[in-house]
Structure formats: C-alpha cells, structure tokens
XYZ file of N, CA and C in Angstrom:
612
model
N 5.309 20.166 4.930
C 5.856 21.488 5.228
C 6.529 21.479 6.600
N 7.721 22.064 6.664
C 8.522 22.030 7.886
C 9.015 23.439 8.231
N 8.973 23.739 9.532
C 9.618 24.942 10.059
C 10.764 24.478 10.948
N 11.958 25.025 10.699
C 13.145 24.635 11.461
C 13.564 25.780 12.380
N 13.786 25.446 13.644
C 14.396 26.398 14.575
C 15.627 25.717 15.181
N 16.739 26.427 15.176
C 17.988 25.881 15.704
C 18.761 26.971 16.415
N 19.860 26.551 17.068
C 20.629 27.502 17.871
C 21.600 28.340 17.075
N 22.076 27.800 15.953
C 23.066 28.527 15.157
C 22.738 28.408 13.667
N 23.333 29.314 12.891
C 23.155 29.291 11.448
C 23.741 27.996 10.856
N 24.890 27.577 11.420
C 25.524 26.349 10.934
C 24.632 25.140 11.128
N 23.934 25.076 12.269
C 23.024 23.955 12.529
C 21.865 23.962 11.531
N 21.338 25.150 11.236
C 20.238 25.266 10.270
C 20.667 24.755 8.904
N 21.852 25.163 8.456
C 22.340 24.737 7.144
C 22.538 23.226 7.102
N 23.072 22.666 8.183
C 23.286 21.217 8.242
C 21.951 20.468 8.183
N 20.949 20.991 8.888
C 19.628 20.367 8.885
C 18.971 20.465 7.512
N 19.042 21.629 6.893
C 18.430 21.821 5.574
C 19.080 20.904 4.537
N 20.401 20.770 4.618
C 21.110 19.881 3.687
C 20.652 18.432 3.876
N 20.547 17.996 5.126
C 20.120 16.606 5.408
C 18.677 16.374 4.984
N 17.813 17.356 5.222
C 16.396 17.223 4.862
C 16.210 17.207 3.352
N 16.968 18.032 2.651
C 16.851 18.076 1.187
C 17.232 16.746 0.545
N 18.098 15.989 1.201
C 18.490 14.679 0.672
C 17.347 13.665 0.748
N 16.332 13.970 1.543
C 15.196 13.049 1.690
C 14.168 13.218 0.577
N 14.267 14.285 -0.198
C 13.297 14.523 -1.266
C 13.460 13.479 -2.367
N 12.332 13.028 -2.922
C 12.371 12.099 -4.049
C 11.053 12.186 -4.805
N 10.854 11.268 -5.740
C 9.659 11.312 -6.591
C 8.374 11.014 -5.817
N 8.493 10.300 -4.691
C 7.296 9.895 -3.950
C 6.787 10.969 -2.999
N 7.706 11.690 -2.403
C 7.304 12.706 -1.416
C 8.123 13.975 -1.615
N 7.521 15.079 -1.244
C 8.218 16.359 -1.341
C 8.236 17.008 0.037
N 9.357 17.599 0.379
C 9.500 18.270 1.669
C 9.800 19.735 1.398
N 9.060 20.601 2.057
C 9.267 22.038 1.866
C 9.600 22.680 3.207
N 10.790 23.289 3.299
C 11.154 24.066 4.489
C 10.586 25.466 4.283
N 9.475 25.749 4.941
C 8.794 27.026 4.716
C 9.440 28.164 5.503
N 10.197 27.804 6.545
C 10.886 28.842 7.325
C 11.982 28.177 8.146
N 13.098 28.849 8.272
C 14.191 28.393 9.133
C 14.735 29.594 9.873
N 14.814 29.477 11.198
C 15.268 30.610 11.984
C 16.082 30.191 13.193
N 16.822 31.142 13.738
C 17.659 30.907 14.909
C 16.904 31.330 16.170
N 17.006 30.511 17.222
C 16.399 30.857 18.503
C 15.281 29.920 18.898
N 14.656 30.216 20.017
C 13.603 29.372 20.577
C 12.373 29.327 19.667
N 11.589 28.275 19.849
C 10.303 28.186 19.163
C 9.354 29.163 19.840
N 8.685 30.024 19.048
C 7.830 31.073 19.608
C 6.401 30.939 19.097
N 5.517 31.777 19.662
C 4.126 31.772 19.211
C 4.016 32.225 17.757
N 4.960 33.060 17.307
C 4.967 33.468 15.890
C 5.201 32.253 14.992
N 6.058 31.333 15.437
C 6.288 30.094 14.683
C 5.009 29.253 14.638
N 4.264 29.248 15.740
C 3.006 28.496 15.788
C 2.010 29.082 14.791
N 1.934 30.410 14.736
C 1.020 31.058 13.795
C 1.393 30.742 12.344
N 2.694 30.758 12.058
C 3.156 30.441 10.706
C 2.869 28.975 10.371
N 3.080 28.094 11.347
C 2.811 26.664 11.137
C 1.324 26.425 10.884
N 0.476 27.177 11.574
C -0.966 27.059 11.377
C -1.348 27.492 9.964
N -0.773 28.589 9.516
C -1.100 29.120 8.194
C -0.581 28.239 7.069
N 0.547 27.575 7.306
C 1.167 26.776 6.240
C 1.026 25.271 6.456
N 0.263 24.893 7.495
C 0.050 23.469 7.801
C 1.387 22.746 7.935
N 2.258 23.300 8.782
C 3.622 22.785 8.905
C 3.851 22.121 10.263
N 4.903 21.322 10.314
C 5.414 20.743 11.551
C 6.641 21.549 11.953
N 6.765 21.838 13.242
C 7.918 22.600 13.727
C 8.953 21.637 14.301
N 10.178 21.748 13.790
C 11.286 20.941 14.283
C 12.290 21.860 14.963
N 12.464 21.654 16.259
C 13.432 22.449 17.006
C 14.673 21.627 17.298
N 15.834 22.186 17.008
C 17.085 21.467 17.243
C 17.916 22.216 18.283
N 17.999 21.619 19.467
C 18.773 22.180 20.581
C 18.293 23.578 20.968
N 16.955 23.779 20.901
C 16.359 25.048 21.327
C 15.160 24.758 22.222
N 14.726 25.769 22.985
C 13.615 25.595 23.923
C 12.303 26.107 23.325
N 11.222 25.758 23.981
C 9.895 26.303 23.676
C 9.197 26.482 25.016
N 8.790 27.715 25.338
C 8.205 27.951 26.653
C 6.768 27.427 26.719
N 6.205 27.431 27.916
C 4.878 26.852 28.139
C 3.796 27.575 27.341
N 3.921 28.904 27.200
C 2.942 29.673 26.431
C 2.926 29.206 24.971
N 4.121 28.976 24.434
C 4.233 28.520 23.038
C 3.648 27.114 22.874
N 3.953 26.236 23.817
C 3.454 24.855 23.736
C 1.934 24.812 23.902
N 1.395 25.686 24.745
C -0.062 25.764 24.901
C -0.713 26.232 23.603
N -0.091 27.204 22.938
C -0.607 27.693 21.659
C -0.557 26.582 20.605
N 0.515 25.793 20.654
C 0.648 24.681 19.709
C -0.461 23.651 19.924
N -0.727 23.334 21.192
C -1.805 22.380 21.507
C -3.154 22.904 21.023
N -3.387 24.181 21.248
C -4.653 24.800 20.863
C -4.859 24.754 19.348
N -3.777 24.981 18.596
C -3.865 25.017 17.139
C -3.661 23.650 16.495
N -3.318 22.651 17.303
C -3.072 21.312 16.748
C -1.779 21.233 15.960
N -0.767 21.980 16.387
C 0.519 22.004 15.691
C 1.523 21.115 16.427
N 2.233 20.295 15.659
C 3.264 19.441 16.248
C 4.561 20.232 16.419
N 5.075 20.236 17.638
C 6.378 20.830 17.921
C 7.277 19.706 18.420
N 8.268 19.365 17.620
C 9.179 18.282 17.978
C 10.566 18.861 18.172
N 11.201 18.475 19.288
C 12.527 19.010 19.579
C 13.530 17.881 19.742
N 14.740 18.138 19.272
C 15.773 17.110 19.248
C 17.107 17.692 19.697
N 17.958 16.807 20.226
C 19.321 17.171 20.591
C 20.337 16.530 19.648
N 19.912 15.476 18.934
C 20.811 14.748 18.039
C 20.223 14.784 16.629
N 21.005 15.228 15.665
C 20.501 15.400 14.304
C 20.054 14.072 13.694
N 20.743 12.987 14.040
C 20.362 11.678 13.500
C 18.930 11.325 13.891
N 18.567 11.595 15.144
C 17.211 11.273 15.611
C 16.164 12.089 14.858
N 16.469 13.358 14.592
C 15.550 14.236 13.866
C 15.319 13.703 12.447
N 16.410 13.403 11.737
C 16.298 12.917 10.363
C 15.610 11.554 10.320
N 15.916 10.692 11.281
C 15.323 9.356 11.314
C 13.811 9.436 11.499
N 13.351 10.362 12.344
C 11.912 10.494 12.566
C 11.202 11.061 11.332
N 11.873 11.962 10.612
C 11.293 12.472 9.364
C 11.134 11.326 8.367
N 12.147 10.471 8.273
C 12.079 9.315 7.364
C 10.876 8.442 7.695
N 10.679 8.167 8.977
C 9.556 7.323 9.397
C 8.221 7.984 9.078
N 8.142 9.289 9.264
C 6.906 10.018 8.974
C 6.599 9.983 7.479
N 7.623 10.184 6.663
C 7.425 10.154 5.209
C 7.001 8.762 4.743
N 7.612 7.751 5.332
C 7.269 6.370 4.977
C 5.793 6.101 5.252
N 5.301 6.639 6.376
C 3.907 6.416 6.747
C 2.920 7.164 5.869
N 3.393 8.149 5.101
C 2.500 8.923 4.232
C 2.177 8.193 2.929
N 2.969 7.185 2.588
C 2.767 6.495 1.313
C 1.567 5.557 1.377
N 0.746 5.599 0.346
C -0.351 4.644 0.229
C 0.223 3.288 -0.156
N -0.305 2.194 0.409
C 0.194 0.873 0.009
C -0.074 0.605 -1.466
N 0.766 -0.204 -2.052
C 0.638 -0.548 -3.468
C -0.138 -1.852 -3.610
N -1.054 -1.893 -4.562
C -1.839 -3.104 -4.788
C -1.146 -3.963 -5.841
N -0.881 -5.221 -5.500
C -0.232 -6.144 -6.422
C -1.032 -7.435 -6.524
N -0.856 -8.112 -7.664
C -1.512 -9.401 -7.817
C -0.579 -10.508 -7.342
N -1.156 -11.495 -6.647
C -0.393 -12.609 -6.102
C -0.965 -13.920 -6.635
N -0.137 -14.731 -7.262
C -0.572 -16.052 -7.729
C -0.756 -16.953 -6.520
N -1.928 -17.597 -6.434
C -2.216 -18.422 -5.266
C -2.485 -19.887 -5.600
N -2.645 -20.225 -6.898
C -2.894 -21.622 -7.235
C -3.123 -21.828 -8.722
N -3.364 -23.071 -9.099
C -3.638 -23.389 -10.498
C -4.596 -24.568 -10.585
N -5.176 -24.736 -11.759
C -6.114 -25.833 -11.969
C -6.391 -26.042 -13.437
N -7.284 -26.991 -13.724
C -7.636 -27.314 -15.102
C -9.123 -27.621 -15.194
N -9.740 -27.144 -16.266
C -11.167 -27.424 -16.477
C -11.324 -28.859 -16.959
N -12.042 -29.658 -16.177
C -12.266 -31.069 -16.503
C -13.630 -31.298 -17.140
N -14.596 -30.437 -16.790
C -15.942 -30.546 -17.358
C -16.552 -29.159 -17.473
N -17.504 -29.023 -18.412
C -18.263 -27.783 -18.554
C -19.742 -28.118 -18.474
N -20.445 -27.484 -17.542
C -21.871 -27.732 -17.339
C -22.663 -26.523 -17.822
N -23.579 -26.727 -18.731
C -24.447 -25.663 -19.237
C -25.767 -25.738 -18.474
N -26.066 -24.728 -17.681
C -27.258 -24.737 -16.838
C -28.153 -23.569 -17.238
N -29.417 -23.887 -17.521
C -30.369 -22.863 -17.937
C -30.498 -21.781 -16.862
N -30.606 -20.543 -17.332
C -30.772 -19.354 -16.486
C -29.556 -19.054 -15.592
N -28.543 -19.902 -15.672
C -27.326 -19.672 -14.883
C -26.135 -19.466 -15.803
N -25.989 -20.349 -16.782
C -24.879 -20.236 -17.719
C -23.898 -21.374 -17.583
N -22.680 -21.149 -18.020
C -21.655 -22.191 -18.019
C -20.922 -22.237 -16.680
N -20.844 -23.439 -16.112
C -20.113 -23.689 -14.875
C -18.930 -24.596 -15.196
N -17.766 -24.217 -14.764
C -16.568 -25.024 -15.000
C -16.359 -25.997 -13.848
N -16.196 -27.273 -14.174
C -15.790 -28.263 -13.188
C -14.271 -28.324 -13.188
N -13.652 -27.963 -12.095
C -12.207 -27.730 -12.071
C -11.500 -28.642 -11.078
N -10.382 -29.183 -11.535
C -9.465 -29.905 -10.646
C -8.340 -28.960 -10.250
N -8.219 -28.698 -8.953
C -7.125 -27.847 -8.482
C -5.825 -28.655 -8.453
N -4.767 -28.074 -8.995
C -3.471 -28.749 -9.049
C -2.569 -28.363 -7.887
N -2.597 -27.099 -7.507
C -1.767 -26.642 -6.387
C -2.383 -25.379 -5.805
N -1.976 -25.072 -4.580
C -2.432 -23.839 -3.940
C -3.903 -23.863 -3.608
N -4.597 -22.758 -3.893
C -6.010 -22.636 -3.559
C -6.650 -21.577 -4.444
N -7.969 -21.483 -4.384
C -8.721 -20.458 -5.099
C -9.667 -19.791 -4.109
N -9.870 -18.478 -4.250
C -10.769 -17.751 -3.360
C -11.855 -17.053 -4.169
N -13.015 -16.893 -3.551
C -14.177 -16.306 -4.221
C -13.897 -14.878 -4.692
N -13.158 -14.098 -3.901
C -12.924 -12.701 -4.260
C -11.638 -12.517 -5.066
N -11.150 -13.590 -5.658
C -9.963 -13.506 -6.496
C -10.319 -13.391 -7.968
N -9.327 -13.597 -8.815
C -9.566 -13.582 -10.255
C -8.735 -14.673 -10.915
N -9.027 -14.944 -12.179
C -8.456 -16.104 -12.865
C -7.880 -15.696 -14.212
N -6.717 -16.242 -14.533
C -6.156 -16.143 -15.884
C -6.380 -17.481 -16.572
N -7.077 -17.440 -17.704
C -7.435 -18.668 -18.429
C -6.520 -18.817 -19.639
N -5.885 -19.983 -19.727
C -4.970 -20.276 -20.835
C -5.546 -21.397 -21.697
N -5.390 -21.255 -23.006
C -5.773 -22.315 -23.934
C -4.589 -22.558 -24.868
N -4.145 -23.801 -24.928
C -2.947 -24.167 -25.710
C -1.747 -23.299 -25.283
N -1.661 -23.094 -23.975
C -0.548 -22.362 -23.341
C -0.548 -20.862 -23.613
N -1.568 -20.346 -24.288
C -1.668 -18.910 -24.556
C -2.770 -18.297 -23.701
N -2.526 -17.093 -23.193
C -3.509 -16.432 -22.345
C -4.752 -16.095 -23.152
N -5.889 -16.610 -22.698
C -7.160 -16.356 -23.372
C -7.821 -15.103 -22.821
N -7.889 -15.008 -21.501
C -8.517 -13.839 -20.869
C -8.227 -13.848 -19.376
N -8.523 -12.735 -18.740
C -8.467 -12.619 -17.275
C -9.850 -12.213 -16.795
N -10.415 -12.994 -15.876
C -11.799 -12.767 -15.438
C -11.915 -12.872 -13.921
N -12.960 -12.255 -13.408
C -13.295 -12.396 -11.989
C -14.135 -13.639 -11.770
N -14.174 -14.072 -10.531
C -14.991 -15.236 -10.160
C -16.345 -14.750 -9.664
N -17.417 -15.242 -10.293
C -18.768 -14.862 -9.870
C -19.257 -15.758 -8.748
N -19.086 -17.078 -8.915
C -19.470 -18.020 -7.856
C -18.407 -19.108 -7.744
N -18.203 -19.571 -6.515
C -17.258 -20.655 -6.230
C -17.989 -21.711 -5.418
N -17.979 -22.950 -5.920
C -18.705 -24.023 -5.245
C -17.803 -25.212 -4.955
N -18.083 -25.852 -3.831
C -17.487 -27.159 -3.524
C -18.655 -28.113 -3.337
N -18.830 -29.007 -4.328
C -20.060 -29.780 -4.458
C -21.234 -28.802 -4.578
N -22.231 -28.868 -3.731
C -23.392 -27.985 -3.875
C -23.284 -26.718 -3.021
N -22.227 -26.632 -2.235
C -22.104 -25.506 -1.302
C -21.375 -24.322 -1.935
N -21.909 -23.126 -1.709
C -21.210 -21.896 -2.073
C -20.139 -21.652 -1.010
N -18.890 -21.499 -1.426
C -17.786 -21.363 -0.481
C -16.930 -20.142 -0.839
N -16.061 -19.774 0.084
C -15.150 -18.645 -0.140
C -13.760 -19.097 -0.576
N -13.458 -20.385 -0.309
C -12.112 -20.883 -0.629
C -12.138 -22.392 -0.811
N -11.345 -22.861 -1.770
C -11.151 -24.298 -1.979
C -9.655 -24.533 -2.167
N -9.126 -25.552 -1.470
C -7.703 -25.863 -1.540
C -7.451 -27.099 -2.392
N -6.284 -27.108 -3.084
C -5.838 -28.300 -3.809
C -5.576 -29.421 -2.800
N -5.812 -30.685 -3.187
C -6.146 -31.178 -4.534
C -7.648 -31.377 -4.753
N -8.476 -30.581 -4.101
C -9.920 -30.759 -4.227
C -10.410 -30.285 -5.594
N -11.659 -30.638 -5.889
C -12.324 -30.150 -7.091
C -13.292 -29.046 -6.695
N -13.645 -28.198 -7.647
C -14.591 -27.128 -7.364
C -15.324 -26.736 -8.646
N -16.399 -25.989 -8.467
C -17.139 -25.459 -9.601
C -17.047 -23.948 -9.596
N -16.741 -23.361 -10.754
C -16.607 -21.907 -10.838
C -17.437 -21.373 -11.996
N -18.181 -20.305 -11.713
C -18.822 -19.528 -12.783
C -18.032 -18.234 -12.916
N -17.536 -18.010 -14.132
C -16.755 -16.806 -14.377
C -17.677 -15.632 -14.681
N -17.279 -14.459 -14.220
C -18.104 -13.266 -14.389
C -18.051 -12.773 -15.841
N -19.236 -12.760 -16.485
C -19.381 -12.256 -17.860
C -18.461 -12.956 -18.865
N -18.233 -14.266 -18.653
C -17.412 -15.022 -19.597
C -17.828 -16.491 -19.576
N -18.141 -17.035 -20.756
C -18.588 -18.424 -20.838
C -17.901 -19.215 -21.944
N -16.939 -18.598 -22.645
C -16.226 -19.286 -23.725
C -15.135 -20.172 -23.138
N -15.561 -21.214 -22.443
C -14.628 -22.108 -21.760
C -14.694 -23.497 -22.375
N -13.585 -24.219 -22.279
C -13.502 -25.553 -22.867
C -12.764 -26.498 -21.939
N -13.096 -27.770 -22.027
C -12.364 -28.789 -21.283
C -10.896 -28.733 -21.708
N -10.012 -28.751 -20.735
C -8.579 -28.672 -21.021
C -7.997 -27.293 -20.812
N -8.856 -26.257 -20.703
C -8.338 -24.917 -20.419
C -7.601 -24.937 -19.075
N -6.453 -24.282 -19.052
C -5.649 -24.233 -17.833
C -5.882 -22.902 -17.117
N -5.888 -22.955 -15.797
C -6.239 -21.787 -14.994
C -5.133 -21.446 -14.004
N -4.915 -20.159 -13.849
C -4.064 -19.666 -12.765
C -4.920 -18.753 -11.901
N -4.890 -18.963 -10.597
C -5.716 -18.207 -9.670
C -4.878 -17.124 -8.976
N -5.481 -15.946 -8.869
C -4.796 -14.795 -8.285
C -5.707 -14.077 -7.297
N -5.083 -13.242 -6.477
C -5.819 -12.290 -5.643
C -4.975 -11.037 -5.527
N -5.619 -9.937 -5.166
C -4.899 -8.680 -4.969
C -4.475 -8.568 -3.508
N -3.240 -8.139 -3.287
C -2.746 -7.927 -1.933
C -2.202 -6.502 -1.813
N -2.234 -5.973 -0.594
C -1.697 -4.644 -0.313
C -0.252 -4.786 0.145
N 0.654 -4.131 -0.556
C 2.073 -4.205 -0.233
C 2.551 -2.828 0.225
N 3.169 -2.798 1.391
C 3.677 -1.530 1.913
C 4.809 -1.024 1.027
N 4.697 0.217 0.605
C 5.723 0.809 -0.234
C 6.876 1.332 0.623
N 8.056 1.310 0.063
C 9.225 1.819 0.764
C 9.875 2.923 -0.058
N 10.496 3.839 0.634
C 11.192 4.950 -0.019
C 12.688 4.687 0.040
N 13.335 4.836 -1.096
C 14.794 4.743 -1.144
C 15.369 6.150 -0.971
N 15.918 6.393 0.198
C 16.492 7.713 0.474
C 17.929 7.779 -0.006
N 18.317 8.971 -0.464
C 19.701 9.170 -0.902
C 20.630 9.091 0.306
N 21.830 8.628 0.054
C 22.830 8.555 1.129
C 23.764 9.750 1.068
C-alpha cells in the first residue's frame, strides 16, 4: 500500500502511471491515496490505518510530521527524481518475494552390491561416477534407463563411518528411506534442494 504526495497534479499522474506498470502476477501495488502538497500528520494517520508507505515527490515534511511517523513506525520516503523513486519501489518489491526451491543435480552413481542386514534392511554399495552425494539430499533410481522411484537418503556411509558427503570417484553405502527394492546395476542420480532468488519481470 502506497500514499503519494507530490507538488502538482501532473506529477501525481506521472507517478501513478509509472507505479501501475510495476504491477504483475507476483506482487500487487495499491495507491490508497494521492494528494498535492506536503506530507502531513493526516497522511501519517492514514498510513497507519492502511499499513502504507508514504512516498513524497518534491515535497516537504515538517519535524512534527516526521516525529509522528517515527512514533507510528511509518516509512516516509522523499525523492527529487522520479527514476530514483521507481527504482527503490522495484527493489522493495523484489525483496518481498519468497525464494523458490529447486532441485539441483549434484552427481551420479551405480549400485555395485546389495547388502541385506538384519534389523537394518538393504544397504546399497555404490560407486560414484561424478559429482558427489549428500546425506540431506535425495536420489532418483533408474532401472534399464527408466525412472523407478525418487527417494530420500536415510543413511550415508563411507566404509564404516556415517558421513554427510562423499565425492566421486569414491564408493559409499546408502540406505534409502522406506525403499529396499534395489538391484545391482541400478543407476542413481543424486540431487539436493537449493533456494533460488526469484526475480520480477517489470513492464517497460
């Protein structure tokens, strides 16, 4: 929510037009009030009620108004150049987006042996071909080049040690979470989830 104060009607219209171009499917911008003249305590009260940011363009705000803004926790931002105002709104909107979670392929391997251990279950003896595998990642298992399943890793071992990561070309032992239908020759792709910063494509 935004409150706009500017020196002239023409400036207000120019600002509203530029701000409206920033709207898209990811974020919505609402100009709750636009007026001519200095930023006043009435603007602070309206901003408090509507949870808005006040943008002043080539206008003043006296000390009483700024003190009221501080007391209410209202942002009053003033600009002399329209480009700077719009650019800062873009940056603020960008920061509001939650990062997107994506899967990243980090390595591959092949099951060379299967160990059946009482009270534990099936452990895969794996030769890593490239990249690496991490304990908090997940695995896509292929049989005869077709995807069999996607599973999480329950335990990751290098020899007898429980580890968090093993790099190719080493061997490792993996117990898959709630899955034991594994066979020698099954091919594996290792993945992990990463946080990717989302970007907004603004209209020109």
